[in-house]
Short mmCIF file of N, CA and C and ligand atoms in Angstrom, two decimals:
data_model
loop_
_atom_site.label_atom_id
_atom_site.label_comp_id
_atom_site.label_asym_id
_atom_site.label_seq_id
_atom_site.Cartn_x
_atom_site.Cartn_y
_atom_site.Cartn_z
N MET A 1 145.80 76.67 88.29
CA MET A 1 144.99 77.21 89.40
C MET A 1 145.13 76.29 90.62
N PRO A 2 145.59 76.80 91.79
CA PRO A 2 145.75 75.93 92.96
C PRO A 2 144.40 75.37 93.43
N GLN A 3 144.38 74.09 93.77
CA GLN A 3 143.14 73.43 94.21
C GLN A 3 142.83 73.75 95.67
N PRO A 4 141.53 73.86 96.06
CA PRO A 4 141.18 74.11 97.47
C PRO A 4 141.69 72.98 98.38
N LYS A 5 141.91 73.32 99.65
CA LYS A 5 142.39 72.31 100.60
C LYS A 5 141.59 72.44 101.89
N PHE A 6 141.37 71.32 102.58
CA PHE A 6 140.70 71.36 103.87
C PHE A 6 141.63 71.99 104.91
N ALA A 7 141.03 72.77 105.82
CA ALA A 7 141.82 73.48 106.82
C ALA A 7 142.72 72.52 107.60
N ARG A 8 142.20 71.36 107.97
CA ARG A 8 143.00 70.50 108.86
C ARG A 8 144.15 69.80 108.14
N GLU A 9 144.14 69.81 106.80
CA GLU A 9 145.30 69.25 106.08
C GLU A 9 146.54 70.07 106.36
N SER A 10 146.33 71.34 106.73
CA SER A 10 147.50 72.19 106.96
C SER A 10 147.66 72.50 108.45
N THR A 11 147.12 71.64 109.32
CA THR A 11 147.32 71.82 110.76
C THR A 11 148.70 71.26 111.13
N THR A 12 149.41 72.02 111.96
CA THR A 12 150.75 71.61 112.39
C THR A 12 150.82 71.66 113.91
N VAL A 13 151.40 70.63 114.51
CA VAL A 13 151.63 70.65 115.96
C VAL A 13 153.15 70.63 116.16
N MET A 14 153.64 71.57 116.96
CA MET A 14 155.08 71.65 117.22
C MET A 14 155.30 71.71 118.73
N THR A 15 156.31 70.99 119.19
CA THR A 15 156.58 70.93 120.63
C THR A 15 158.03 71.36 120.90
N GLU A 16 158.21 72.16 121.96
CA GLU A 16 159.55 72.61 122.36
C GLU A 16 159.68 72.46 123.88
N MET A 17 160.92 72.25 124.35
CA MET A 17 161.17 72.29 125.80
C MET A 17 161.86 73.62 126.12
N VAL A 18 161.42 74.29 127.19
CA VAL A 18 162.04 75.56 127.57
C VAL A 18 163.37 75.27 128.27
N LEU A 19 164.46 75.70 127.64
CA LEU A 19 165.81 75.46 128.15
C LEU A 19 166.39 76.75 128.73
N PRO A 20 167.49 76.68 129.49
CA PRO A 20 168.03 77.89 130.15
C PRO A 20 168.29 79.04 129.18
N ASN A 21 168.74 78.73 127.97
CA ASN A 21 169.04 79.80 127.02
C ASN A 21 167.79 80.50 126.48
N ASP A 22 166.61 79.94 126.76
CA ASP A 22 165.35 80.53 126.28
C ASP A 22 164.73 81.49 127.30
N THR A 23 165.33 81.58 128.49
CA THR A 23 164.63 82.25 129.60
C THR A 23 165.25 83.59 129.98
N ASN A 24 164.44 84.38 130.73
CA ASN A 24 164.95 85.62 131.32
C ASN A 24 165.52 85.31 132.70
N THR A 25 165.86 86.35 133.45
CA THR A 25 166.53 86.12 134.74
C THR A 25 165.56 85.60 135.82
N LEU A 26 164.28 85.56 135.49
CA LEU A 26 163.30 84.96 136.42
C LEU A 26 163.04 83.49 136.06
N ASN A 27 163.82 82.98 135.10
CA ASN A 27 163.64 81.60 134.62
C ASN A 27 162.30 81.38 133.91
N ASN A 28 161.78 82.45 133.30
CA ASN A 28 160.56 82.32 132.48
C ASN A 28 160.94 82.47 131.01
N LEU A 29 160.20 81.78 130.16
CA LEU A 29 160.43 81.87 128.71
C LEU A 29 160.32 83.33 128.25
N MET A 30 161.29 83.80 127.49
CA MET A 30 161.24 85.18 126.97
C MET A 30 160.16 85.29 125.89
N GLY A 31 159.46 86.43 125.89
CA GLY A 31 158.37 86.62 124.93
C GLY A 31 158.83 86.49 123.49
N GLY A 32 159.99 87.05 123.19
CA GLY A 32 160.51 87.00 121.82
C GLY A 32 160.82 85.58 121.38
N ARG A 33 161.26 84.76 122.33
CA ARG A 33 161.56 83.36 122.00
C ARG A 33 160.27 82.60 121.68
N LEU A 34 159.21 82.92 122.47
CA LEU A 34 157.92 82.28 122.20
C LEU A 34 157.41 82.70 120.82
N LEU A 35 157.54 83.99 120.49
CA LEU A 35 157.09 84.46 119.16
C LEU A 35 157.85 83.75 118.05
N HIS A 36 159.13 83.47 118.31
CA HIS A 36 159.96 82.75 117.33
C HIS A 36 159.43 81.32 117.14
N PHE A 37 159.15 80.63 118.25
CA PHE A 37 158.58 79.27 118.16
C PHE A 37 157.27 79.32 117.36
N MET A 38 156.41 80.31 117.72
CA MET A 38 155.09 80.41 117.09
C MET A 38 155.22 80.70 115.60
N ASP A 39 156.18 81.54 115.24
CA ASP A 39 156.41 81.90 113.84
C ASP A 39 156.76 80.64 113.04
N ILE A 40 157.60 79.80 113.61
CA ILE A 40 158.02 78.58 112.88
C ILE A 40 156.83 77.63 112.71
N ALA A 41 156.08 77.41 113.79
CA ALA A 41 154.93 76.49 113.70
C ALA A 41 153.92 77.00 112.69
N ALA A 42 153.65 78.31 112.74
CA ALA A 42 152.66 78.89 111.82
C ALA A 42 153.17 78.86 110.37
N ALA A 43 154.47 79.08 110.18
CA ALA A 43 155.04 79.05 108.82
C ALA A 43 154.94 77.64 108.24
N ILE A 44 155.14 76.62 109.08
CA ILE A 44 155.04 75.24 108.58
C ILE A 44 153.60 74.97 108.10
N ALA A 45 152.62 75.44 108.90
CA ALA A 45 151.21 75.25 108.49
C ALA A 45 150.95 75.93 107.14
N ALA A 46 151.47 77.15 106.98
CA ALA A 46 151.25 77.90 105.73
C ALA A 46 151.97 77.22 104.55
N GLN A 47 153.16 76.68 104.83
CA GLN A 47 153.90 75.96 103.76
C GLN A 47 153.14 74.71 103.35
N LYS A 48 152.61 73.99 104.35
CA LYS A 48 151.86 72.76 104.03
C LYS A 48 150.63 73.10 103.19
N HIS A 49 150.01 74.23 103.50
CA HIS A 49 148.81 74.60 102.75
C HIS A 49 149.14 74.98 101.30
N SER A 50 150.23 75.73 101.15
CA SER A 50 150.52 76.31 99.83
C SER A 50 151.53 75.53 99.01
N ASN A 51 152.29 74.65 99.68
CA ASN A 51 153.43 73.97 99.03
C ASN A 51 154.40 74.98 98.43
N ARG A 52 154.56 76.11 99.13
CA ARG A 52 155.42 77.19 98.64
C ARG A 52 156.33 77.69 99.76
N ILE A 53 157.33 78.46 99.36
CA ILE A 53 158.10 79.24 100.34
C ILE A 53 157.14 80.31 100.86
N VAL A 54 157.15 80.54 102.18
CA VAL A 54 156.28 81.59 102.72
C VAL A 54 157.10 82.57 103.55
N VAL A 55 156.63 83.82 103.58
CA VAL A 55 157.28 84.82 104.43
C VAL A 55 156.23 85.39 105.38
N THR A 56 156.67 85.78 106.57
CA THR A 56 155.76 86.38 107.54
C THR A 56 155.45 87.81 107.09
N ALA A 57 154.17 88.11 106.92
CA ALA A 57 153.79 89.48 106.52
C ALA A 57 153.39 90.29 107.75
N SER A 58 152.71 89.65 108.72
CA SER A 58 152.33 90.38 109.94
C SER A 58 151.94 89.41 111.04
N VAL A 59 151.99 89.95 112.25
CA VAL A 59 151.56 89.19 113.45
C VAL A 59 150.57 90.08 114.19
N ASP A 60 149.38 89.55 114.46
CA ASP A 60 148.40 90.33 115.21
C ASP A 60 148.82 90.36 116.68
N ASN A 61 148.12 91.15 117.48
CA ASN A 61 148.54 91.31 118.88
C ASN A 61 148.62 89.99 119.63
N VAL A 62 149.66 89.86 120.44
CA VAL A 62 149.86 88.65 121.27
C VAL A 62 149.98 89.12 122.72
N SER A 63 149.19 88.53 123.61
CA SER A 63 149.28 88.87 125.03
C SER A 63 150.03 87.76 125.75
N PHE A 64 150.80 88.15 126.75
CA PHE A 64 151.51 87.17 127.57
C PHE A 64 150.86 87.19 128.95
N ALA A 65 149.80 86.41 129.09
CA ALA A 65 148.98 86.48 130.29
C ALA A 65 149.64 85.80 131.48
N GLN A 66 150.41 84.75 131.22
CA GLN A 66 151.08 84.08 132.33
C GLN A 66 152.42 83.52 131.89
N PRO A 67 153.36 83.43 132.84
CA PRO A 67 154.70 82.99 132.48
C PRO A 67 154.75 81.51 132.13
N ILE A 68 155.67 81.17 131.24
CA ILE A 68 155.97 79.77 130.92
C ILE A 68 157.34 79.49 131.52
N ARG A 69 157.43 78.46 132.34
CA ARG A 69 158.62 78.24 133.17
C ARG A 69 159.69 77.39 132.50
N LEU A 70 160.91 77.59 132.99
CA LEU A 70 162.03 76.74 132.59
C LEU A 70 161.64 75.28 132.80
N GLY A 71 161.88 74.46 131.79
CA GLY A 71 161.57 73.03 131.88
C GLY A 71 160.18 72.67 131.40
N ASN A 72 159.32 73.69 131.21
CA ASN A 72 157.97 73.40 130.68
C ASN A 72 158.07 72.91 129.24
N ILE A 73 157.07 72.15 128.84
CA ILE A 73 156.93 71.74 127.45
C ILE A 73 155.91 72.67 126.80
N VAL A 74 156.30 73.30 125.70
CA VAL A 74 155.41 74.24 125.01
C VAL A 74 154.89 73.54 123.75
N THR A 75 153.55 73.48 123.64
CA THR A 75 152.95 72.86 122.46
C THR A 75 152.19 73.92 121.69
N MET A 76 152.44 73.97 120.38
CA MET A 76 151.78 74.94 119.52
C MET A 76 151.00 74.21 118.44
N GLN A 77 149.74 74.58 118.27
CA GLN A 77 148.95 74.02 117.18
C GLN A 77 148.58 75.15 116.23
N ALA A 78 149.00 75.02 114.98
CA ALA A 78 148.79 76.08 114.00
C ALA A 78 147.93 75.56 112.86
N GLN A 79 146.99 76.40 112.41
CA GLN A 79 146.09 75.99 111.34
C GLN A 79 145.79 77.17 110.42
N VAL A 80 145.84 76.94 109.12
CA VAL A 80 145.46 78.00 108.18
C VAL A 80 143.95 78.16 108.26
N THR A 81 143.52 79.39 108.56
CA THR A 81 142.07 79.61 108.73
C THR A 81 141.42 80.04 107.42
N ARG A 82 142.19 80.81 106.63
CA ARG A 82 141.64 81.30 105.36
C ARG A 82 142.79 81.80 104.50
N SER A 83 142.64 81.60 103.20
CA SER A 83 143.63 82.19 102.30
C SER A 83 142.89 83.20 101.42
N PHE A 84 143.67 84.15 100.88
CA PHE A 84 143.06 85.17 100.03
C PHE A 84 143.64 85.00 98.62
N ASN A 85 144.58 85.84 98.21
CA ASN A 85 145.20 85.60 96.91
C ASN A 85 146.54 84.88 97.12
N SER A 86 147.51 85.63 97.66
CA SER A 86 148.80 85.01 97.98
C SER A 86 148.98 84.88 99.49
N SER A 87 148.09 85.49 100.28
CA SER A 87 148.28 85.49 101.73
C SER A 87 147.39 84.46 102.41
N MET A 88 147.88 84.02 103.58
CA MET A 88 147.15 83.03 104.38
C MET A 88 147.14 83.50 105.83
N GLU A 89 145.97 83.44 106.46
CA GLU A 89 145.90 83.72 107.90
C GLU A 89 146.05 82.40 108.64
N VAL A 90 146.91 82.39 109.65
CA VAL A 90 147.15 81.17 110.44
C VAL A 90 146.79 81.46 111.89
N PHE A 91 145.95 80.60 112.47
CA PHE A 91 145.63 80.72 113.90
C PHE A 91 146.54 79.77 114.66
N ILE A 92 147.11 80.27 115.74
CA ILE A 92 148.01 79.42 116.52
C ILE A 92 147.62 79.48 118.00
N ASP A 93 147.53 78.31 118.59
CA ASP A 93 147.15 78.12 119.98
C ASP A 93 148.35 77.55 120.72
N VAL A 94 148.61 78.04 121.92
CA VAL A 94 149.82 77.61 122.66
C VAL A 94 149.43 77.11 124.06
N TRP A 95 150.02 75.98 124.44
CA TRP A 95 149.86 75.45 125.80
C TRP A 95 151.24 75.23 126.41
N ALA A 96 151.29 75.35 127.75
CA ALA A 96 152.51 75.02 128.47
C ALA A 96 152.20 73.88 129.43
N GLU A 97 153.13 72.96 129.55
CA GLU A 97 152.89 71.77 130.38
C GLU A 97 154.05 71.56 131.33
N ASP A 98 153.71 71.37 132.60
CA ASP A 98 154.69 70.94 133.61
C ASP A 98 154.43 69.45 133.79
N ILE A 99 155.22 68.64 133.13
CA ILE A 99 154.92 67.20 133.11
C ILE A 99 155.00 66.58 134.51
N PRO A 100 156.08 66.83 135.31
CA PRO A 100 156.12 66.20 136.64
C PRO A 100 154.94 66.60 137.53
N ALA A 101 154.46 67.86 137.37
CA ALA A 101 153.34 68.31 138.22
C ALA A 101 151.99 67.92 137.62
N GLY A 102 151.99 67.46 136.38
CA GLY A 102 150.73 67.07 135.73
C GLY A 102 149.83 68.27 135.44
N ILE A 103 150.45 69.43 135.15
CA ILE A 103 149.66 70.65 134.90
C ILE A 103 149.86 71.09 133.45
N ARG A 104 148.74 71.37 132.77
CA ARG A 104 148.81 71.85 131.38
C ARG A 104 147.88 73.05 131.27
N VAL A 105 148.42 74.19 130.86
CA VAL A 105 147.60 75.40 130.77
C VAL A 105 147.70 76.03 129.38
N SER A 106 146.58 76.63 128.97
CA SER A 106 146.55 77.38 127.72
C SER A 106 147.19 78.74 128.02
N THR A 107 148.19 79.15 127.23
CA THR A 107 148.91 80.38 127.57
C THR A 107 148.72 81.52 126.56
N ASN A 108 148.64 81.20 125.29
CA ASN A 108 148.58 82.26 124.27
C ASN A 108 147.82 81.78 123.05
N SER A 109 147.39 82.75 122.26
CA SER A 109 146.92 82.44 120.90
C SER A 109 147.18 83.68 120.06
N ALA A 110 147.29 83.49 118.77
CA ALA A 110 147.57 84.63 117.89
C ALA A 110 147.22 84.29 116.46
N PHE A 111 147.10 85.34 115.66
CA PHE A 111 146.94 85.18 114.21
C PHE A 111 148.19 85.71 113.53
N TYR A 112 148.77 84.89 112.68
CA TYR A 112 149.90 85.30 111.85
C TYR A 112 149.41 85.36 110.40
N THR A 113 150.03 86.22 109.61
CA THR A 113 149.74 86.24 108.17
C THR A 113 151.02 85.94 107.40
N PHE A 114 150.93 84.98 106.51
CA PHE A 114 152.06 84.61 105.66
C PHE A 114 151.69 84.86 104.21
N VAL A 115 152.71 85.16 103.41
CA VAL A 115 152.52 85.33 101.97
C VAL A 115 153.39 84.29 101.26
N ALA A 116 152.77 83.56 100.33
CA ALA A 116 153.52 82.59 99.53
C ALA A 116 154.24 83.35 98.43
N VAL A 117 155.51 83.01 98.24
CA VAL A 117 156.31 83.72 97.22
C VAL A 117 157.01 82.72 96.31
N ASP A 118 157.32 83.19 95.10
CA ASP A 118 158.08 82.36 94.17
C ASP A 118 159.58 82.50 94.47
N GLN A 119 160.40 81.90 93.63
CA GLN A 119 161.85 81.91 93.89
C GLN A 119 162.44 83.32 93.86
N SER A 120 161.72 84.25 93.24
CA SER A 120 162.21 85.63 93.20
C SER A 120 161.61 86.48 94.31
N GLY A 121 160.82 85.86 95.20
CA GLY A 121 160.22 86.62 96.30
C GLY A 121 158.95 87.34 95.91
N ARG A 122 158.40 87.01 94.74
CA ARG A 122 157.15 87.67 94.32
C ARG A 122 155.95 86.87 94.82
N PRO A 123 154.91 87.56 95.35
CA PRO A 123 153.71 86.86 95.83
C PRO A 123 153.10 85.98 94.74
N ILE A 124 152.62 84.81 95.17
CA ILE A 124 152.06 83.84 94.21
C ILE A 124 150.78 83.26 94.80
N GLU A 125 149.83 82.94 93.92
CA GLU A 125 148.49 82.50 94.34
C GLU A 125 148.55 81.19 95.14
N VAL A 126 147.66 81.08 96.13
CA VAL A 126 147.62 79.88 96.98
C VAL A 126 146.22 79.24 96.93
N PRO A 127 146.11 77.94 97.31
CA PRO A 127 144.79 77.30 97.29
C PRO A 127 143.83 77.92 98.30
N ALA A 128 142.53 77.84 98.00
CA ALA A 128 141.50 78.28 98.96
C ALA A 128 141.44 77.29 100.13
N VAL A 129 140.90 77.76 101.26
CA VAL A 129 140.69 76.91 102.44
C VAL A 129 139.24 76.45 102.45
N VAL A 130 139.01 75.17 102.73
CA VAL A 130 137.65 74.66 102.92
C VAL A 130 137.48 74.35 104.41
N PRO A 131 136.75 75.21 105.16
CA PRO A 131 136.56 74.94 106.58
C PRO A 131 135.55 73.82 106.78
N GLU A 132 135.73 73.01 107.84
CA GLU A 132 134.81 71.88 108.07
C GLU A 132 134.04 72.02 109.38
N THR A 133 134.76 72.21 110.49
CA THR A 133 134.08 72.24 111.79
C THR A 133 133.45 73.62 112.01
N ASP A 134 132.61 73.72 113.06
CA ASP A 134 131.98 75.02 113.35
C ASP A 134 133.05 76.06 113.69
N ASP A 135 134.07 75.65 114.49
CA ASP A 135 135.16 76.60 114.83
C ASP A 135 135.88 77.07 113.57
N GLU A 136 136.17 76.13 112.68
CA GLU A 136 136.87 76.49 111.43
C GLU A 136 136.02 77.45 110.60
N LYS A 137 134.71 77.18 110.57
CA LYS A 137 133.81 78.05 109.78
C LYS A 137 133.74 79.45 110.39
N ASP A 138 133.69 79.52 111.75
CA ASP A 138 133.66 80.83 112.42
C ASP A 138 134.92 81.62 112.11
N ARG A 139 136.08 80.96 112.22
CA ARG A 139 137.36 81.66 111.98
C ARG A 139 137.49 82.06 110.51
N TYR A 140 136.98 81.20 109.63
CA TYR A 140 137.03 81.51 108.19
C TYR A 140 136.25 82.79 107.92
N LYS A 141 135.04 82.85 108.49
CA LYS A 141 134.17 84.01 108.25
C LYS A 141 134.80 85.29 108.83
N SER A 142 135.27 85.21 110.08
CA SER A 142 135.80 86.41 110.73
C SER A 142 137.18 86.82 110.20
N ALA A 143 137.81 85.94 109.42
CA ALA A 143 139.15 86.26 108.87
C ALA A 143 139.11 87.50 107.98
N LEU A 144 137.97 87.71 107.34
CA LEU A 144 137.88 88.84 106.41
C LEU A 144 138.01 90.17 107.15
N ARG A 145 137.32 90.29 108.28
CA ARG A 145 137.42 91.57 109.00
C ARG A 145 138.78 91.72 109.69
N ARG A 146 139.40 90.58 110.13
CA ARG A 146 140.75 90.70 110.69
C ARG A 146 141.73 91.15 109.61
N ARG A 147 141.56 90.61 108.40
CA ARG A 147 142.43 91.04 107.29
C ARG A 147 142.28 92.53 107.04
N GLN A 148 141.02 92.99 107.04
CA GLN A 148 140.80 94.42 106.79
C GLN A 148 141.44 95.27 107.89
N LEU A 149 141.30 94.83 109.15
CA LEU A 149 141.89 95.59 110.25
C LEU A 149 143.40 95.68 110.11
N ARG A 150 144.05 94.53 109.80
CA ARG A 150 145.52 94.58 109.73
C ARG A 150 146.00 95.37 108.51
N LEU A 151 145.23 95.32 107.42
CA LEU A 151 145.65 96.10 106.25
C LEU A 151 145.42 97.59 106.47
N VAL A 152 144.35 97.94 107.20
CA VAL A 152 144.13 99.36 107.54
C VAL A 152 145.27 99.84 108.45
N LEU A 153 145.61 99.03 109.48
CA LEU A 153 146.68 99.42 110.41
C LEU A 153 148.03 99.52 109.71
N ALA A 154 148.22 98.70 108.68
CA ALA A 154 149.50 98.72 107.94
C ALA A 154 149.51 99.82 106.88
N GLY A 155 148.41 100.58 106.78
CA GLY A 155 148.34 101.65 105.78
C GLY A 155 148.17 101.12 104.37
N ARG A 156 147.66 99.86 104.26
CA ARG A 156 147.50 99.25 102.93
C ARG A 156 146.06 99.23 102.48
N MET A 157 145.16 99.70 103.33
CA MET A 157 143.75 99.73 102.95
C MET A 157 143.13 101.01 103.48
N ASN A 158 142.29 101.61 102.66
CA ASN A 158 141.55 102.79 103.09
C ASN A 158 140.43 102.32 104.04
N PRO A 159 140.35 102.87 105.25
CA PRO A 159 139.30 102.44 106.19
C PRO A 159 137.90 102.47 105.56
N ALA A 160 137.67 103.38 104.62
CA ALA A 160 136.35 103.48 103.99
C ALA A 160 136.02 102.21 103.21
N ASP A 161 137.06 101.47 102.79
CA ASP A 161 136.83 100.24 102.00
C ASP A 161 136.71 98.99 102.88
N ALA A 162 136.92 99.16 104.19
CA ALA A 162 136.90 98.00 105.09
C ALA A 162 135.46 97.72 105.52
N THR A 163 134.66 97.25 104.59
CA THR A 163 133.21 97.19 104.83
C THR A 163 132.82 96.20 105.94
N GLU A 164 133.42 94.99 105.92
CA GLU A 164 133.08 93.99 106.96
C GLU A 164 133.51 94.47 108.34
N LEU A 165 134.69 95.11 108.39
CA LEU A 165 135.19 95.62 109.68
C LEU A 165 134.26 96.72 110.19
N ARG A 166 133.87 97.61 109.32
CA ARG A 166 133.00 98.73 109.73
C ARG A 166 131.64 98.21 110.17
N GLU A 167 131.15 97.21 109.47
CA GLU A 167 129.86 96.61 109.85
C GLU A 167 129.96 95.99 111.25
N PHE A 168 131.09 95.29 111.51
CA PHE A 168 131.30 94.65 112.81
C PHE A 168 131.37 95.70 113.92
N LEU A 169 132.08 96.81 113.62
CA LEU A 169 132.26 97.87 114.63
C LEU A 169 131.07 98.82 114.69
N MET A 170 130.13 98.64 113.74
CA MET A 170 128.94 99.49 113.63
C MET A 170 129.33 100.95 113.46
N VAL A 171 130.35 101.21 112.57
CA VAL A 171 130.72 102.62 112.30
C VAL A 171 130.58 102.92 110.80
C1 COA B 201 154.95 90.29 102.39
C2 COA B 201 155.46 90.74 101.02
C3 COA B 201 155.83 89.51 100.17
C4 COA B 201 154.30 91.49 100.33
O1 COA B 201 154.82 91.93 99.11
P1 COA B 201 154.15 93.15 98.30
O2 COA B 201 155.03 93.46 97.16
O3 COA B 201 153.78 94.23 99.23
O4 COA B 201 152.91 92.43 97.68
P2 COA B 201 151.40 92.84 97.56
O5 COA B 201 151.11 94.26 97.85
O6 COA B 201 151.00 92.28 96.23
O7 COA B 201 150.73 91.97 98.71
C5 COA B 201 150.80 90.57 98.68
C6 COA B 201 149.94 90.03 99.78
O8 COA B 201 150.54 90.39 101.03
C7 COA B 201 149.52 90.88 101.89
N1 COA B 201 150.13 91.79 102.85
C8 COA B 201 151.05 92.71 102.60
N2 COA B 201 151.36 93.37 103.74
C9 COA B 201 150.61 92.82 104.70
C10 COA B 201 150.48 93.07 106.10
N3 COA B 201 151.17 94.00 106.74
N4 COA B 201 149.60 92.30 106.79
C11 COA B 201 148.89 91.34 106.18
N5 COA B 201 148.97 91.06 104.86
C12 COA B 201 149.83 91.81 104.14
C13 COA B 201 148.59 91.61 100.95
O9 COA B 201 147.32 91.80 101.53
C14 COA B 201 148.53 90.62 99.81
O10 COA B 201 147.63 89.57 100.13
P3 COA B 201 146.72 88.86 98.99
O11 COA B 201 147.64 88.51 97.85
O12 COA B 201 146.21 87.62 99.64
O13 COA B 201 145.66 89.81 98.61
C15 COA B 201 156.68 91.72 101.12
O14 COA B 201 156.27 92.89 101.82
C16 COA B 201 157.84 91.10 101.84
O15 COA B 201 158.59 90.34 101.27
N6 COA B 201 158.02 91.44 103.13
C17 COA B 201 159.11 90.90 103.94
C18 COA B 201 158.73 89.53 104.49
C19 COA B 201 159.73 89.09 105.51
O16 COA B 201 160.92 89.19 105.27
N7 COA B 201 159.25 88.60 106.64
C20 COA B 201 160.08 88.32 107.76
C21 COA B 201 160.31 89.58 108.50
S1 COA B 201 161.57 89.43 109.69
#
């Protein structure tokens, strides 16, 4: 039986520099490239939590509110918020920094879901998450309704069974 782990034991910080090959014709980081960076950072957090091979099962909505420029430093902090049986929800926060200008802005955040698998690709049980801070506890609690929403949207859960989500939406 996998032992519980504290959320911050599986926190990962990853840093990238935006290079010409990462950008569109306006010299801004391409959205798909950012999602790729985020996927890697979040996968590392999930691997650290589970000590297993993990695969991306889903990505919740990601907004691109402002451009990240060529030459910016992109920092991603990923943390497992909650695990279920074989799946783990990972919260990822992204900042962009223009070092010469001394400007650092928060640009994106997202929830990724990873599933731990064995050597044959079959889902395998992962340790529980023990949240410590108030933020960790809030995300742990709300993870249940986010899981229900993504499973309903993926056609893997009957909306009638999504009790926490329905309670939140008051429907
Ligand atoms: C993710 C995957 C392992 C699930 O396998 P499966 O045979 O459907 O397994 P199950 O139905 O037993 O589900 C396993 C877990 O995945 C979760 N899951 C499956 N689809 C999901 C989705 N769309 N969103 C969130 N979680 C999902 C289930 O809720 C379950 O979680 P739990 O064990 O914590 O309760 C399988 O679909 C897969 O290998 N997908 C491809 C992964 C991949 O290649 N990713 C990169 C894409 S480019």
